Tab-separated table of C-alpha atoms in Angstrom:
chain	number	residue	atom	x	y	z
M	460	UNK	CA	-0.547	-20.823	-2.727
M	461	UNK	CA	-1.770	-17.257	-3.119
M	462	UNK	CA	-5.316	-16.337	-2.736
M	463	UNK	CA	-5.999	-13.724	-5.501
M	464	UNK	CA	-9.168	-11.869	-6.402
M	465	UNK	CA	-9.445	-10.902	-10.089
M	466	UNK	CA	-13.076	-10.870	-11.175
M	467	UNK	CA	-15.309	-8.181	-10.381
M	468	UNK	CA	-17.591	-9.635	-8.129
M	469	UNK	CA	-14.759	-11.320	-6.042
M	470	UNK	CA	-12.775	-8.147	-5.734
M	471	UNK	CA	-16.317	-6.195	-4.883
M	472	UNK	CA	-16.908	-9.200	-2.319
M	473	UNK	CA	-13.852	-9.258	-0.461
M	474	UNK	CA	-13.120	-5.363	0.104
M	475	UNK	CA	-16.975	-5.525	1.198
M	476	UNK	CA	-15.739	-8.496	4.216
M	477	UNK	CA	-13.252	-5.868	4.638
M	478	UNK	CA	-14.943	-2.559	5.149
M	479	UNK	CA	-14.021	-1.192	2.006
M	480	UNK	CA	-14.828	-0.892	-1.585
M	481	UNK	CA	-13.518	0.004	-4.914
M	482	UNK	CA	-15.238	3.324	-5.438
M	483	UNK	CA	-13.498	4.501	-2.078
M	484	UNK	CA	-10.035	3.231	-3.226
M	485	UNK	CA	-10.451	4.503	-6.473
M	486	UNK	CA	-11.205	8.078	-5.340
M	487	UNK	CA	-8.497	8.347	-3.007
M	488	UNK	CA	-5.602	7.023	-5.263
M	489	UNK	CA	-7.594	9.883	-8.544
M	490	UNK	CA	-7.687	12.335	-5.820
M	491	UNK	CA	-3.647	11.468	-5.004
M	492	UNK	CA	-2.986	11.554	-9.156
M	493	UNK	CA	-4.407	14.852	-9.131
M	494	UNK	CA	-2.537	16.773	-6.483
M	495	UNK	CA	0.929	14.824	-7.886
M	496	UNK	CA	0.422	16.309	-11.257
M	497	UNK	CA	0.420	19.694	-9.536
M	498	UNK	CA	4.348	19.069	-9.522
M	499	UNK	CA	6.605	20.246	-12.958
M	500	UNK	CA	9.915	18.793	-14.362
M	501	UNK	CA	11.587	21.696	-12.117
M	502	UNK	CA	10.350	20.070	-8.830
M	503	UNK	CA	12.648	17.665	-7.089
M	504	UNK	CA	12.582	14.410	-9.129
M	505	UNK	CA	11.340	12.413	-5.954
M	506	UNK	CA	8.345	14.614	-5.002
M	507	UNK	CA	5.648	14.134	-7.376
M	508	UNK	CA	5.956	9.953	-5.712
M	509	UNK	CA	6.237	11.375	-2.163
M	510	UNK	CA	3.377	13.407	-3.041
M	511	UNK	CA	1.689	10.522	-4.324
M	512	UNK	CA	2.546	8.138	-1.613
M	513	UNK	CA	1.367	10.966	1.211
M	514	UNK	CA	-1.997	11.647	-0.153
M	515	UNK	CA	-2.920	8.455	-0.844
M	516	UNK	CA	-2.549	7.766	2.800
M	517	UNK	CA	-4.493	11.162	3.482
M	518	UNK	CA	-7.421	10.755	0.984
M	519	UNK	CA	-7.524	7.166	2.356
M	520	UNK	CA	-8.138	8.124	5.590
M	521	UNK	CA	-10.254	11.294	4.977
M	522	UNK	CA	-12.599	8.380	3.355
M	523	UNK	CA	-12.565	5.703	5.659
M	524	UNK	CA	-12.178	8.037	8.936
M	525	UNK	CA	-16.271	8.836	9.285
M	526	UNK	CA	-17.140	5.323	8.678
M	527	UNK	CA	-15.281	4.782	11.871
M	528	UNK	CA	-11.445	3.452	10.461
M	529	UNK	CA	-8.757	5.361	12.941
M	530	UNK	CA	-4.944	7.075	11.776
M	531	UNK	CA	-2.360	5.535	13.588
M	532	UNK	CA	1.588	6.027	12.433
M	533	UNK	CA	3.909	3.198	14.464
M	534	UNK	CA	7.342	3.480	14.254
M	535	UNK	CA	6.667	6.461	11.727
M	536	UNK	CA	4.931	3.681	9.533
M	537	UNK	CA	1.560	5.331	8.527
M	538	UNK	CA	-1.877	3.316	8.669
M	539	UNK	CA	-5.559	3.088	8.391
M	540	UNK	CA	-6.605	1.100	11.097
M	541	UNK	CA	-10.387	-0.646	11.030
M	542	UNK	CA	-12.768	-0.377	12.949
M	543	UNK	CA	-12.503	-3.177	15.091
M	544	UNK	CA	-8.595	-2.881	15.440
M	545	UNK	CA	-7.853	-5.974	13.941
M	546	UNK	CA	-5.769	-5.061	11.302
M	547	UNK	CA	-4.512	-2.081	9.461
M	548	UNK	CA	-3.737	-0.686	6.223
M	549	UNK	CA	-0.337	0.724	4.581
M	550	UNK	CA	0.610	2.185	1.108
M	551	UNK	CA	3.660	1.690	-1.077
M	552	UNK	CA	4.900	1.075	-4.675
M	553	UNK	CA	4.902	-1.621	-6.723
M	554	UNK	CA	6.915	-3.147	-9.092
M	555	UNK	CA	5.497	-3.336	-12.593
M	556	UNK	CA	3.744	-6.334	-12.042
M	557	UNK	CA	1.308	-4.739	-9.624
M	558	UNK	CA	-2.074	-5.357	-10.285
M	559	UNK	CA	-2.156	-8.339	-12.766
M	560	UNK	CA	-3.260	-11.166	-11.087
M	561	UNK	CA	-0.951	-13.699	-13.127
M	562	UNK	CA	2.064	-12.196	-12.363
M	563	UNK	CA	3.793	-11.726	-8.918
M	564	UNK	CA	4.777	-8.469	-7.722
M	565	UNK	CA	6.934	-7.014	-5.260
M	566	UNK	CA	7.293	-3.675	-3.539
M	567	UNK	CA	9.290	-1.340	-6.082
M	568	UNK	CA	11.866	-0.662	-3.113
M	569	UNK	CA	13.643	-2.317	-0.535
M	570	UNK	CA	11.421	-1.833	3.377
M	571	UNK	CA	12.963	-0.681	6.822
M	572	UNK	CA	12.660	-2.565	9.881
M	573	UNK	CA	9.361	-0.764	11.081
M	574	UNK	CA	7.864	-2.453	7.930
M	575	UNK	CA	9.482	-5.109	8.211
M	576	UNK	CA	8.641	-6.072	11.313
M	577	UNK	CA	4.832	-5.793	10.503
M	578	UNK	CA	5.206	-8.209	7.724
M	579	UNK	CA	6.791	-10.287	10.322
M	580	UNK	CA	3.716	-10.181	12.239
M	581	UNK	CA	1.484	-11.164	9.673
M	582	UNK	CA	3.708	-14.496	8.907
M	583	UNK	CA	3.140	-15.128	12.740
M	584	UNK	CA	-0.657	-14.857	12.712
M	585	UNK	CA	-0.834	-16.899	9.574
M	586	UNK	CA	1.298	-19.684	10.918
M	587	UNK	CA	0.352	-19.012	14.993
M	588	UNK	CA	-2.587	-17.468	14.481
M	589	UNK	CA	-1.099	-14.734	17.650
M	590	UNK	CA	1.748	-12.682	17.473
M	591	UNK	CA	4.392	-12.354	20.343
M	592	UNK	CA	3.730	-8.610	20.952
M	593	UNK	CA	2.471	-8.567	24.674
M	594	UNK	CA	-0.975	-5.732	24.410
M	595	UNK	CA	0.444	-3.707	26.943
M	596	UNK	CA	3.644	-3.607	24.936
M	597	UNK	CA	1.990	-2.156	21.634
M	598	UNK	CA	1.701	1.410	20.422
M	599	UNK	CA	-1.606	2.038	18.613
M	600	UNK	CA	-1.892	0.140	15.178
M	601	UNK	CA	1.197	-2.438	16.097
M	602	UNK	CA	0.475	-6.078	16.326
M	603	UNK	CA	-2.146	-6.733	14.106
M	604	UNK	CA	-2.077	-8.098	10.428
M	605	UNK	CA	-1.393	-4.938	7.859
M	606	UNK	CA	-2.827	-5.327	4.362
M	607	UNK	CA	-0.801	-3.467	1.486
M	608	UNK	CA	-1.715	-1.001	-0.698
M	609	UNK	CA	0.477	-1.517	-4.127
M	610	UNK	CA	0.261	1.008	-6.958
M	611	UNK	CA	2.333	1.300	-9.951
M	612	UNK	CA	2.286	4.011	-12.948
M	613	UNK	CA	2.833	2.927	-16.372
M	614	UNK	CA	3.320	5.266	-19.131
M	615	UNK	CA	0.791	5.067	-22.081
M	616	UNK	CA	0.615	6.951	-25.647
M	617	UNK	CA	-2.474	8.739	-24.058
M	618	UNK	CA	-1.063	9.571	-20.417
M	619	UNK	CA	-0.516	7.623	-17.510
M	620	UNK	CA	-2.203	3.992	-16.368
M	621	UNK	CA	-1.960	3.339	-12.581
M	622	UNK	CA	-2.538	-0.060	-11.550
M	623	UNK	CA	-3.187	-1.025	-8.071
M	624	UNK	CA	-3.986	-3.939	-5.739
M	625	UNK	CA	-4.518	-4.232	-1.933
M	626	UNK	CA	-2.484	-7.212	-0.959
M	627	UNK	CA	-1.612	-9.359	2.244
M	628	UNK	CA	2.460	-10.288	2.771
M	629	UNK	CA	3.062	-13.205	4.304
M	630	UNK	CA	6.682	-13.480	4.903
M	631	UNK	CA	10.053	-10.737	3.883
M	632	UNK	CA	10.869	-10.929	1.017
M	633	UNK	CA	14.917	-10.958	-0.520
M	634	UNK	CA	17.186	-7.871	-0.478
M	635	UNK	CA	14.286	-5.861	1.817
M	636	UNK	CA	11.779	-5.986	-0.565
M	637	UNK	CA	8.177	-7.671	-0.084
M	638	UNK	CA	7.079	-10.143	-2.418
M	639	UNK	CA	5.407	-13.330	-1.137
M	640	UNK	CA	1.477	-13.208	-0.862
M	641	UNK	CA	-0.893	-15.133	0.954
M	642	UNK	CA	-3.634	-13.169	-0.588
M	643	UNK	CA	-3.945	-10.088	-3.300
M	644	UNK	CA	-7.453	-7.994	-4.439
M	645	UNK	CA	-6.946	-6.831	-7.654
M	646	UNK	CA	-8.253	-3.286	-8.053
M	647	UNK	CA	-9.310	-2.049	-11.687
M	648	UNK	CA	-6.517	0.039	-12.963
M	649	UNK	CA	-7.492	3.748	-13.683
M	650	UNK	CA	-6.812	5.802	-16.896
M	651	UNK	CA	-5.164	9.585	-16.664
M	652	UNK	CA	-5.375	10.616	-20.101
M	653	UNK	CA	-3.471	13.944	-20.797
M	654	UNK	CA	-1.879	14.299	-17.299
M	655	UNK	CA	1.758	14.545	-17.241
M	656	UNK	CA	3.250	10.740	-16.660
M	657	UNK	CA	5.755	11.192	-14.002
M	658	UNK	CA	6.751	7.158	-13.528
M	659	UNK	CA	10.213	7.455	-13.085
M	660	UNK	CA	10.468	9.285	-9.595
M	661	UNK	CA	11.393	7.760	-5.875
M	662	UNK	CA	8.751	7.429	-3.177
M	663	UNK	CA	8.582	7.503	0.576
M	664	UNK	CA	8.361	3.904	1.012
M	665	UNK	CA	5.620	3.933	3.589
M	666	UNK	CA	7.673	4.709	7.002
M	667	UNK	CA	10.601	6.456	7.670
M	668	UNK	CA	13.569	4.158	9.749
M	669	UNK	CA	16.623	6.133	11.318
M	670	UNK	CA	19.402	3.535	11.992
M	671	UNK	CA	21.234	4.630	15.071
M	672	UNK	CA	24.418	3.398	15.404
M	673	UNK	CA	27.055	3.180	18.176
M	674	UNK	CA	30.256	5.411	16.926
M	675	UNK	CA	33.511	3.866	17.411
């Protein structure tokens, strides 16, 4: 059964355990809102979400990075690492169930391997409490449990509502997505009244996978 953290106190609680707290999330993803509503309708439909994606991965760790959190980017799979090293943080889209606590969400597209492959390691420390990535064998940030950070923009009469939560996978999902949860913090969603609502655009889905292939 999922673990989730709705009320206030919980949600305050638990990023505190974790080295974080609402006001810094909150500031990153407004600071990431602001720089994607630089974009127009005459920009590529897919960069006001890249946009959003990348700086909320920036403004993350431009937050975190003094309080002694470290940048690390695995298999091209950008995180914020904590301090101790023991596990890490990534960003991505959500489906439109992000961020209510009744309802179970998913990422809003399908993952690569790289990502893939840290969800895998999560469902390994949760069953085996140790992965089977030798130290030696790791690049920075790989190995360790990798918390999610799911956002999802929802149009409203007044502007745009973005709700997010930072969540914990615990196994792959169907058709590439992620959507089982051994535990969720839900993160008070955040009103843009009067910016322009662009909800419908593609993302960078928080690491970039090249499939090489053998030619015939």
């Amino acid at each position: 059964m999922t673990v989730v953290h709705a009320e206030d106190r919980q949600v305050r609680d638990r990023l505190a355990e974790l080295g974080l707290s609402v006001q810094g999330i909150d500031g990153a993803l407004r600071r990431a809102e602001s720089e994607r509503n630089f974009c127009t309708p005459l920009d590529p439909v897919s960069l006001p979400g890249n946009i959003f994606w990348g700086r909320t991965i920036r403004f993350l760790r431009e937050t975190y990075i003094p309080e002694g959190w470290t940048s690390a980017s695995p298999s091209n799979v950008p995180l914020l690492v904590a301090p101790s090293g023991d596990f890490a943080i990534a960003a991505s889209s959500g489906s439109s169930e992000t961020g209510y606590a009744a309802l179970t969400p998913s990422t809003r597209y399908p993952k690569g391997n790289a990502v893939m492959k840290r969800v895998e390691a999560n469902r390994q420390l949760l069953l085996f409490g140790e992965t089977d990535v030798e130290p030696e064998q790791q690049e920075a940030g790989n190995g360790i449990p990798t918390w999610f950070l799911l956002y999802h923009h929802l149009k409203t009469d007044q502007g745009t509502r973005l709700h997010a939560e930072l969540s914990f996978p615990n196994a792959p999902g169907s058709r590439g997505k992620i959507s089982s949860w051994y535990e969720r913090i839900i993160l008070p969603w955040i009103d843009f009244e009067g910016f322009t609502p662009f909800v419908d655009d593609a993302d960078d889905q928080g690491g970039i996978d090249i499939p090489i292939e053998r030619l015939p």
